[in-house]
Short mmCIF file of C-alpha atoms in Angstrom, two decimals:
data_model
loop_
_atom_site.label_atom_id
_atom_site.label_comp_id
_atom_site.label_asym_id
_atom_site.label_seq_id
_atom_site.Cartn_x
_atom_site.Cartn_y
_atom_site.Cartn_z
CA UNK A 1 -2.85 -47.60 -61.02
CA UNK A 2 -3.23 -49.19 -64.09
CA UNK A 3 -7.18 -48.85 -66.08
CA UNK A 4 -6.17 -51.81 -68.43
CA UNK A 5 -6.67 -53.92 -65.43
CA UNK A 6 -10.27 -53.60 -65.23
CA UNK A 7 -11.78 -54.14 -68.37
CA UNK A 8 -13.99 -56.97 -67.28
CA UNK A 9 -15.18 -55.11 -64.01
CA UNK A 10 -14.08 -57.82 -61.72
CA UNK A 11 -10.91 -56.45 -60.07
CA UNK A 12 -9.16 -55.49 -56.33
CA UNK A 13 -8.15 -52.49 -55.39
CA UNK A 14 -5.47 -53.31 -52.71
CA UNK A 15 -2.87 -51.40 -50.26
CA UNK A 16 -5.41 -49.07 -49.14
CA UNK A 17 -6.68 -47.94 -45.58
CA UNK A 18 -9.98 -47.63 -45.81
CA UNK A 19 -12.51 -44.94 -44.46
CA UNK A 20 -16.51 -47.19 -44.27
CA UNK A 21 -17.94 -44.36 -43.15
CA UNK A 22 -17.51 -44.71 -39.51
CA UNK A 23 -14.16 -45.21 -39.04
CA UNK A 24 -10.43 -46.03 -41.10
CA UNK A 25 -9.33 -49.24 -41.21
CA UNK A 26 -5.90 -49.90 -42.23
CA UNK A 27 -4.19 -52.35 -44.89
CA UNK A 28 -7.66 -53.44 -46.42
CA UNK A 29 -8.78 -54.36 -50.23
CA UNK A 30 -11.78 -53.91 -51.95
CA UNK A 31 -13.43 -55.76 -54.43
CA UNK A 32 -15.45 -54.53 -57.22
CA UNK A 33 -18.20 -56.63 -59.29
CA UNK A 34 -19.51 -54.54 -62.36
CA UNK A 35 -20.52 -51.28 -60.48
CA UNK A 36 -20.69 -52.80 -56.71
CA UNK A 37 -18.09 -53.31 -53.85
CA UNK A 38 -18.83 -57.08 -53.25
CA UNK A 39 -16.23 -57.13 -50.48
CA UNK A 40 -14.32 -55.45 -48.18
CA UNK A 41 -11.43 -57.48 -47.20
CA UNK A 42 -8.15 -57.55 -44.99
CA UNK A 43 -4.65 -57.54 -47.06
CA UNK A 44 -3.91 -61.04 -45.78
CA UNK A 45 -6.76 -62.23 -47.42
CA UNK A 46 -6.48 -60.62 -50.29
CA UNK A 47 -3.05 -61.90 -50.98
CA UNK A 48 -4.57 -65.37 -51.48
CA UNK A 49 -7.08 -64.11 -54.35
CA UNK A 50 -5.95 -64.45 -58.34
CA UNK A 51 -7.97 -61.07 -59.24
CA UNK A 52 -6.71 -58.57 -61.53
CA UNK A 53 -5.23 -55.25 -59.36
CA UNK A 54 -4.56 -51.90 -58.86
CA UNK A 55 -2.30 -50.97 -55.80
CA UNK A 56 -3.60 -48.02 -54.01
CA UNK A 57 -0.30 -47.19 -52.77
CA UNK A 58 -1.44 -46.48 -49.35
CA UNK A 59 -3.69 -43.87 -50.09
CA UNK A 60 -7.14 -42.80 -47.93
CA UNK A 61 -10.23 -44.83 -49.66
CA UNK A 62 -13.06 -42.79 -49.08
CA UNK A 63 -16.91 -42.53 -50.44
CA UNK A 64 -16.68 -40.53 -53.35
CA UNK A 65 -18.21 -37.09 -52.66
CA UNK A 66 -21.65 -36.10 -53.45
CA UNK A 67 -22.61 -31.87 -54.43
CA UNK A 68 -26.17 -31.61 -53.63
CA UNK A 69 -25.72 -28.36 -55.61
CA UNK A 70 -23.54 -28.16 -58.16
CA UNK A 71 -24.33 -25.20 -60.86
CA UNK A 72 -21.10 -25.70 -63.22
CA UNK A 73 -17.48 -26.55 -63.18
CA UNK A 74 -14.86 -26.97 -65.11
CA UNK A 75 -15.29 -23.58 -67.60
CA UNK A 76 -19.73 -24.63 -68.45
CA UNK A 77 -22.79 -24.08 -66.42
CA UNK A 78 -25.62 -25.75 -66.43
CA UNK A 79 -27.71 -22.36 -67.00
CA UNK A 80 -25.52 -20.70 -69.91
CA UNK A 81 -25.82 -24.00 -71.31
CA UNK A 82 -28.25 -26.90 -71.21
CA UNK A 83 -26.85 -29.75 -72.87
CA UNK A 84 -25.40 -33.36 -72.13
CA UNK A 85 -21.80 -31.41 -73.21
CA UNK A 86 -21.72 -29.48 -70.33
CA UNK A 87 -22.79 -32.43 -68.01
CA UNK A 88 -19.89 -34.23 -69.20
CA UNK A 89 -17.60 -31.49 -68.43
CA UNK A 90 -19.05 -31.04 -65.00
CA UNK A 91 -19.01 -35.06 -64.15
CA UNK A 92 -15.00 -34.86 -66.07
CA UNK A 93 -14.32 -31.68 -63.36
CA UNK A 94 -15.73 -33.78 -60.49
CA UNK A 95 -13.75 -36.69 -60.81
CA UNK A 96 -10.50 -34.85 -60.62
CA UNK A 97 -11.85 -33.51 -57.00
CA UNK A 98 -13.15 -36.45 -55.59
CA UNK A 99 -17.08 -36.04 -56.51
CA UNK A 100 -18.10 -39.04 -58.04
CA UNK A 101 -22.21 -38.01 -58.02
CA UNK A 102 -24.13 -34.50 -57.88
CA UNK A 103 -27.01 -33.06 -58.54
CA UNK A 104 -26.98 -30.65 -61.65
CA UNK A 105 -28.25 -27.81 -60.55
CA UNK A 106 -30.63 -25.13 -62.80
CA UNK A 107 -30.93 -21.90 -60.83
CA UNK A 108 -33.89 -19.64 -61.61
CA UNK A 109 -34.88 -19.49 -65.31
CA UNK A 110 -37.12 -19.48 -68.02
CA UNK A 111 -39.96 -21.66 -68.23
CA UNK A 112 -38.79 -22.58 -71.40
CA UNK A 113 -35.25 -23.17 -70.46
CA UNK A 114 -36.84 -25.43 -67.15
CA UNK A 115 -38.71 -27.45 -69.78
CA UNK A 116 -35.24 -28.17 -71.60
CA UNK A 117 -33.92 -28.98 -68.99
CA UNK A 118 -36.33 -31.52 -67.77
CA UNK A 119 -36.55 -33.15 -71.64
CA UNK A 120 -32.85 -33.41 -71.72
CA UNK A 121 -32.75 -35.55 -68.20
CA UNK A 122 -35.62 -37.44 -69.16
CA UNK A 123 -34.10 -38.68 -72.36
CA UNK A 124 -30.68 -39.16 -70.47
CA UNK A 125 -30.53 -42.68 -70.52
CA UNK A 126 -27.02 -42.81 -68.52
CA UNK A 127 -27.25 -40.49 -65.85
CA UNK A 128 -26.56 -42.54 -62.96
CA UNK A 129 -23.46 -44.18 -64.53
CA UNK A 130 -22.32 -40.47 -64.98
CA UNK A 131 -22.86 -39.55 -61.89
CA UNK A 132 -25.98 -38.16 -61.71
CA UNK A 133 -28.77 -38.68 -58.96
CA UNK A 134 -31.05 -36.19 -60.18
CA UNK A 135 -32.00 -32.48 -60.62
CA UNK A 136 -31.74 -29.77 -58.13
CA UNK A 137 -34.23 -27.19 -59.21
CA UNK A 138 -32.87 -24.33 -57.23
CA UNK A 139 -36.08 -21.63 -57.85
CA UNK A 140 -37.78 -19.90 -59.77
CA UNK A 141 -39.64 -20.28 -56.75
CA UNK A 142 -38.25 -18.05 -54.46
CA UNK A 143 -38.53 -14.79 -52.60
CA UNK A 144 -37.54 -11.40 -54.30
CA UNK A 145 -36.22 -10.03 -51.58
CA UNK A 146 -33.84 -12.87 -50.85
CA UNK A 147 -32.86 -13.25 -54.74
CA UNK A 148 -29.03 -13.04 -54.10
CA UNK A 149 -27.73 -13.74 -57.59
CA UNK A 150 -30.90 -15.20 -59.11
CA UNK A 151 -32.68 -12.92 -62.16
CA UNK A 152 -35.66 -11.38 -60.24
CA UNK A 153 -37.92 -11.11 -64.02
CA UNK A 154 -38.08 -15.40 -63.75
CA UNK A 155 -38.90 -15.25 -60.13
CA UNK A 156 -42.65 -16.52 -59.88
CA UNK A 157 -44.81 -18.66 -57.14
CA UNK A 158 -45.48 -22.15 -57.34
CA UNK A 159 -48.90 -22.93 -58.48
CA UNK A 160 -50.83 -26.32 -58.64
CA UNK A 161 -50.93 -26.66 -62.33
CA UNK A 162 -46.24 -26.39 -62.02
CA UNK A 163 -46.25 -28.45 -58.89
CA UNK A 164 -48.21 -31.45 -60.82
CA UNK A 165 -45.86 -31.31 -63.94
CA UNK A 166 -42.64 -31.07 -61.98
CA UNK A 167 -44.37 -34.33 -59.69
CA UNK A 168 -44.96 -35.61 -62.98
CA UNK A 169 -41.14 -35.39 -63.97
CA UNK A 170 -39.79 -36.60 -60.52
CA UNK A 171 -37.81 -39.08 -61.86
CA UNK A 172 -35.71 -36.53 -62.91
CA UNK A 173 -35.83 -34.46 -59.98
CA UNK A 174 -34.51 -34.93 -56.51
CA UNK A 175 -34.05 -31.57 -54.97
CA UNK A 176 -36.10 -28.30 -55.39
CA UNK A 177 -35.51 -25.21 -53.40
CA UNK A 178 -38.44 -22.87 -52.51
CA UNK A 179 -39.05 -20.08 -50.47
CA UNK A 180 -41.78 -21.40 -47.98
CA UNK A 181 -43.66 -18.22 -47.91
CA UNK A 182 -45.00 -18.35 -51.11
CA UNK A 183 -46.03 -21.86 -51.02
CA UNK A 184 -48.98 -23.22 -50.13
CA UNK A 185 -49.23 -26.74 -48.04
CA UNK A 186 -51.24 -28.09 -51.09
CA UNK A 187 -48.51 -27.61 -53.19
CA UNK A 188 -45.78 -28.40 -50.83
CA UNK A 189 -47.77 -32.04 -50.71
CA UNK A 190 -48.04 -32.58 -54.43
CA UNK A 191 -44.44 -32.45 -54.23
CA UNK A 192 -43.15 -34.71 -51.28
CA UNK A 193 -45.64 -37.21 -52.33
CA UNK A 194 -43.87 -37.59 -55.54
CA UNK A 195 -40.71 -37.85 -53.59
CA UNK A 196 -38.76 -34.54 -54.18
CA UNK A 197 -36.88 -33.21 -51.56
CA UNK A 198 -38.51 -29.89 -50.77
CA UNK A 199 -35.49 -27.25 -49.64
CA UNK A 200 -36.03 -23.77 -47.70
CA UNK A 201 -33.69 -21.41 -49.50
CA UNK A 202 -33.72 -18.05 -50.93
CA UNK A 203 -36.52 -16.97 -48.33
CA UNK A 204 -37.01 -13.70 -46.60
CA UNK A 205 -39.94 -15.65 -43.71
CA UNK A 206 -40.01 -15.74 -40.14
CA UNK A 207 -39.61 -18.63 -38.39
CA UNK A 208 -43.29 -19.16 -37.44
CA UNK A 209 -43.71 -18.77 -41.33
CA UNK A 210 -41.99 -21.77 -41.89
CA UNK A 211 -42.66 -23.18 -38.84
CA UNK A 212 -46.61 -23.50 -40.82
CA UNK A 213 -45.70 -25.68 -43.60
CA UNK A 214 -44.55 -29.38 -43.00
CA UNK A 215 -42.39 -32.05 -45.35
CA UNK A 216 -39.38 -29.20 -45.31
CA UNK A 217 -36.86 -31.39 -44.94
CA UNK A 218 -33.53 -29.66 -46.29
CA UNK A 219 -32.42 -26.56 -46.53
CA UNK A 220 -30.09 -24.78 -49.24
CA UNK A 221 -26.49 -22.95 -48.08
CA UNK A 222 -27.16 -22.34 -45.13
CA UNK A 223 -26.91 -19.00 -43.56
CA UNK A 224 -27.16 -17.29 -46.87
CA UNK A 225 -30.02 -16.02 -48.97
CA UNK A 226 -32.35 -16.53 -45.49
CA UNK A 227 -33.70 -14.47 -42.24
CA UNK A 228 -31.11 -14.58 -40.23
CA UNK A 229 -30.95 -15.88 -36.29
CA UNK A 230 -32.45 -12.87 -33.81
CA UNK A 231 -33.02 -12.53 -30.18
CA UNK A 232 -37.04 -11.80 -31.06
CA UNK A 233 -37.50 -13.11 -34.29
CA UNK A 234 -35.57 -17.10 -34.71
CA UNK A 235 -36.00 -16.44 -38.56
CA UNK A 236 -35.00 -19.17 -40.75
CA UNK A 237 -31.79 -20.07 -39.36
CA UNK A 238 -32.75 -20.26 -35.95
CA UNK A 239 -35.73 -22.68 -37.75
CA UNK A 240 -33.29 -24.64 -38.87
CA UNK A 241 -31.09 -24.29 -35.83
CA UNK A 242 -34.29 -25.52 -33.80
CA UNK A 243 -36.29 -28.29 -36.13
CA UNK A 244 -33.20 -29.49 -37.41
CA UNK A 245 -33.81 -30.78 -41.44
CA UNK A 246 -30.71 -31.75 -43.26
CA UNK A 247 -28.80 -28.57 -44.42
CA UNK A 248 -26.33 -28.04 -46.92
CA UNK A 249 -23.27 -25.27 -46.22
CA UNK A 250 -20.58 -23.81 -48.75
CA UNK A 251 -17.06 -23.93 -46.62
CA UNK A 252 -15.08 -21.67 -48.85
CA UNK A 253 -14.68 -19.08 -45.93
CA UNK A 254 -16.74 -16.40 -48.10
CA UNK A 255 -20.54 -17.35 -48.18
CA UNK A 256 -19.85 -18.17 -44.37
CA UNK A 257 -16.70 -17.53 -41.79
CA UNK A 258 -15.42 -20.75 -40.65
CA UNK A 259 -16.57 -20.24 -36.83
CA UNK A 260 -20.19 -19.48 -38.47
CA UNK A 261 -19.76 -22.93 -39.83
CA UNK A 262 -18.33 -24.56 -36.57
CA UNK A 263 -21.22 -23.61 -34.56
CA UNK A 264 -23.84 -24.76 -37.65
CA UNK A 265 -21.95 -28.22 -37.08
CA UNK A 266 -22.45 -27.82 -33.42
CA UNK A 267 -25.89 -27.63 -33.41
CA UNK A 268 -26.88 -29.97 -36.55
CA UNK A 269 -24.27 -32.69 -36.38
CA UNK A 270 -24.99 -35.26 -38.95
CA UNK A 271 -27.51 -33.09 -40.48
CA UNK A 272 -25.44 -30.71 -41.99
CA UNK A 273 -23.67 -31.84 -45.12
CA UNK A 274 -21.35 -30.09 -47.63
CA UNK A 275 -21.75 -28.66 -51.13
CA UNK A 276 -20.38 -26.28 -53.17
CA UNK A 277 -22.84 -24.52 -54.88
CA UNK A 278 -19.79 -23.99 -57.51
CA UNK A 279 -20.36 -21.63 -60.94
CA UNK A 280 -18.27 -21.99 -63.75
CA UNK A 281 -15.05 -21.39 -62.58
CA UNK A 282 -14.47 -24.21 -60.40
CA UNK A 283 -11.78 -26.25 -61.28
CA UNK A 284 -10.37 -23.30 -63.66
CA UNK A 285 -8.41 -20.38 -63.27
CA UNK A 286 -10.90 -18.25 -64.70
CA UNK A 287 -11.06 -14.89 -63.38
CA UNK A 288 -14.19 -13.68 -65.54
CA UNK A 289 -17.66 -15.66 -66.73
CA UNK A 290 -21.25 -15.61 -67.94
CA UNK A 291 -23.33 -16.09 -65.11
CA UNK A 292 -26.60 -17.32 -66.63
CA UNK A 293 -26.55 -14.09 -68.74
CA UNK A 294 -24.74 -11.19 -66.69
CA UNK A 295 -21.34 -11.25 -66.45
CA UNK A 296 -19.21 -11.68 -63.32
CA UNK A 297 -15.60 -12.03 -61.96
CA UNK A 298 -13.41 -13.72 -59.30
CA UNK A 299 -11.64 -12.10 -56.89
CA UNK A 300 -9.25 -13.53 -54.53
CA UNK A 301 -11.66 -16.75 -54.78
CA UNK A 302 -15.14 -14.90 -54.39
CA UNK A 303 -17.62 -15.12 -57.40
CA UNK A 304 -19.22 -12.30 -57.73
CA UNK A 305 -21.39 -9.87 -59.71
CA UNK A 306 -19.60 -5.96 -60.87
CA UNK A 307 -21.82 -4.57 -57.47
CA UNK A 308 -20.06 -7.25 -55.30
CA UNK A 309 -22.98 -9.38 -55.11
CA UNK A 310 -22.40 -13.01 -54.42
CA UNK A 311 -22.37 -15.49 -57.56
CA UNK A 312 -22.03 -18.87 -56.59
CA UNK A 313 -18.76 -20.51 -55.21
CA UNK A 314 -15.43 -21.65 -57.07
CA UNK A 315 -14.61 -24.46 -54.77
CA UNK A 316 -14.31 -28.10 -55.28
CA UNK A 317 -15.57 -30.72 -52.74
CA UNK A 318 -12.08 -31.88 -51.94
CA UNK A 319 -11.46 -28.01 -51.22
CA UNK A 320 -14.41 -27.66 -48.62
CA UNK A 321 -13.30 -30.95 -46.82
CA UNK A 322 -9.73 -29.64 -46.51
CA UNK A 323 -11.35 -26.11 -45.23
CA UNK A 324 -13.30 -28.65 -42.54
CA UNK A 325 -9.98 -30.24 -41.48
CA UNK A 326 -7.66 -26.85 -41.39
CA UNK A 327 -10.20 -24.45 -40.33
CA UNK A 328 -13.09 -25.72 -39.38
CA UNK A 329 -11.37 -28.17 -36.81
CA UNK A 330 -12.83 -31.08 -37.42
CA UNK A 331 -11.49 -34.78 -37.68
CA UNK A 332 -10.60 -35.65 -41.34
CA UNK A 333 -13.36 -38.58 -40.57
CA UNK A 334 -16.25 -36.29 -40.13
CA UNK A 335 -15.31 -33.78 -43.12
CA UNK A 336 -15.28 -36.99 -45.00
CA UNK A 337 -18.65 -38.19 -43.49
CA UNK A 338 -19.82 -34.12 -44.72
CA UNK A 339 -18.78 -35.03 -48.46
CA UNK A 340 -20.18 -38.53 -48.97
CA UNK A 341 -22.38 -40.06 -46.00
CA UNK A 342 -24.32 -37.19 -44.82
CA UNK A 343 -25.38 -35.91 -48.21
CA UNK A 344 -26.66 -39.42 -49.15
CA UNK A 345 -28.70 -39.76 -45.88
CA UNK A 346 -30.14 -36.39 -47.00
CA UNK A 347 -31.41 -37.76 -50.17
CA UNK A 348 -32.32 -41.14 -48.93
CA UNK A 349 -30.05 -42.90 -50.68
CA UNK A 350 -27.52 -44.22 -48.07
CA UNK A 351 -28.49 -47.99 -48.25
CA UNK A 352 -25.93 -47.55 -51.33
CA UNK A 353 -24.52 -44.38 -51.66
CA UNK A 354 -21.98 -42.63 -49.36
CA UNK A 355 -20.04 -45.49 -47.63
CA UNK A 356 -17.73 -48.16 -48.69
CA UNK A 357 -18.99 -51.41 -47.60
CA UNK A 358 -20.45 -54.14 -49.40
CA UNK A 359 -23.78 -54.53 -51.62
CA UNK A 360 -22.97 -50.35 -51.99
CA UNK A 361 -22.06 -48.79 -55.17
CA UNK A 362 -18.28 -48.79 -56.15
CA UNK A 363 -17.99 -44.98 -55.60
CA UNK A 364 -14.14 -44.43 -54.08
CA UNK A 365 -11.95 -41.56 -53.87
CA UNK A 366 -8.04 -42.31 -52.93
CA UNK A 367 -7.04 -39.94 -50.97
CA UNK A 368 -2.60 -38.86 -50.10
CA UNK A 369 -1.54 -37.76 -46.77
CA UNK A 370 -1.89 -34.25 -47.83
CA UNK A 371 -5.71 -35.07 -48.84
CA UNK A 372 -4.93 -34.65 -52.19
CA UNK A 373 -7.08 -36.64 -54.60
CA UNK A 374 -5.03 -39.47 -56.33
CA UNK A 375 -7.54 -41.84 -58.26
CA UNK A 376 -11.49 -41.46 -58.94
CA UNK A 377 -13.57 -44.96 -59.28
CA UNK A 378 -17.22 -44.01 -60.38
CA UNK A 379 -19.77 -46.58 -60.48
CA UNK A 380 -16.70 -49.36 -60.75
CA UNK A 381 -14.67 -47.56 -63.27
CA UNK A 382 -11.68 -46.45 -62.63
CA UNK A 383 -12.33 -42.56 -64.04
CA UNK A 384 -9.30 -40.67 -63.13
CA UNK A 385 -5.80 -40.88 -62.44
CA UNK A 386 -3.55 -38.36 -61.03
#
């Protein structure tokens, strides 16, 4: 695959089977305009075109992933560090696994360092070329009880006065997690009517509880930090089990065993969608880090804090697709649907995200027989090479 090739942004990427979404197609091309697929074509055709090339060898094109929650990568996270730097280093990770857009994600903090963090994305002219769709706020607005790794001192509840600045910075947010409990409906509206995503997570309610409050229409890693599923009392699972809102789910095989996961997908189908909810290690062979001040280790792949609690994940997208293939059980199609289609439909943003067909967004991910990531295209560019 040669980069040279594409300097003007008009180019084919040929030799490729080709995964739309709903199904592979073999021996196709694609062609890219600036940061679009303009067409999808067979290889016959394409052998009567005079574009500039790159051979894809054969490989599995795929939607480029999208990480709904993505905390760090690559050595940085977000909360240690809130600068453009480290959102380089996370989109520079990314593209070596397949992800070619996330959401940063800034897990409970300091009002001041929420404020930075907001100022920094509004000023961040380029986002969406880097592969960014948006913020996911993941607390301070959460339950203590449910904290998991998240600093209980920042924990607070969701007034009014917050809810109307963060609607006022929605441009820059697309996803904000919440513990429904401690949220009134007036609140909850202030935010869906300025379009952010509101997510149950980190919640110790019943189901009746949620059940209450309406425009919940994700919810964050499923299974953990929530009520679980009872005979008497559905709590937040079985919600979710029951009303059905998009859901993300960390496949690593620690945060949830993989027949835990296999019966979410039974019961949520197209609804449930894969992130990683990765820390700084991901993408490293780090075995200790600074987890938004307190430091914590990996062991034999778990992130976690010196009294075993849970600290985020250290998988990559491509990791948790292979994990849906090998363990999971499901077709390679639908793991790839997990990583690209479903988390676009979650954030609305499917009429050009998450599938490779024409009029969408040049966002492809070459896959090898093994599933191994072999080239990254982001937003036209070719951005990595294996």
């Amino acid at each position: 695959m040669n980069r040279e090739n594409t300097h003007d942004n008009h180019y084919m990427i040929t030799n490729v089977n080709l995964f739309n979404g709903q199904k592979i197609e073999e021996k196709q091309a694609i062609i890219i305009k600036n940061d679009t697929i303009s067409s999808v074509i067979s290889m016959d055709e394409a052998c009567n075109l005079s574009l500039q090339t790159i051979d894809g060898n054969g490989a599995l094109a795929t939607s480029g992933f999208i990480d709904i929650q993505l905390n760090g990568c690559g050595g940085v996270l977000l909360n240690t560090d809130i600068s453009l730097s480290t959102l380089a280093t996370m989109n520079k990770t990314n593209l070596m696994y397949g992800t070619t857009q996330y959401l940063p994600t800034l897990i409970t903090s300091t009002e001041k360092d929420l404020h930075n963090t907001l100022m920094m994305m509004a000023d961040f002219k380029e986002a969406e070329q880097k592969g960014i769709l948006g913020l996911h706020l993941e607390g301070p607005f959460i339950s203590i009880e449910k904290k998991g790794a998240h600093q209980a001192q920042y924990i607070r509840e969701l007034d009014l006065e917050t809810a109307q600045l963060l609607a006022k910075n929605s441009a820059s947010i697309k996803v904000i997690t919440i513990a429904p409990e401690h949220i009134s409906q007036e609140v909850l509206d202030c935010l869906t009517d300025a379009d952010i995503t509101v997510s149950i997570g980190h919640t110790n309610a019943t189901y009746e509880e949620v059940n209450t409050k309406s425009g919940l229409t994700m919810a964050t890693h499923l299974y953990n930090a929530m009520t679980p599923l009872g005979s008497r009392e559905p709590g937040v699972v079985g919600y979710i089990f029951d009303q059905k809102p998009h859901a993300g789910i960390i496949v690593d095989g620690i945060h949830a065993s993989y027949p835990s996961v296999r019966i979410a997908h039974q019961q949520l189908k197209e609804k449930l969608f894969l992130v990683t909810d990765a820390v700084t290690p991901a993408g490293t062979d780090l075995t200790e880090f600074d987890m938004a001040g307190t430091q914590a280790f990996v062991t034999d792949g778990k992130c976690h804090y010196e009294d075993g609690t849970i600290a985020g994940a250290a998988i990559t997208m491509i990791d948790g697709v292979k994990n849906l293939i090998n363990h999971v059980g499901l077709s390679r199609e639908e793991a790839l649907r997990m990583a690209s289609l479903y988390p676009a439909q979650a954030l609305k943003i499917d009429n050009e995200y998450g599938q490779l067909k024409e009029n969408y967004k040049a966002n492809i991910t070459l896959l090898d027989k093994n599933n191994d990531v072999t080239a990254t295209i982001q937003m036209g560019k070719v951005a990595y090479q294996k």
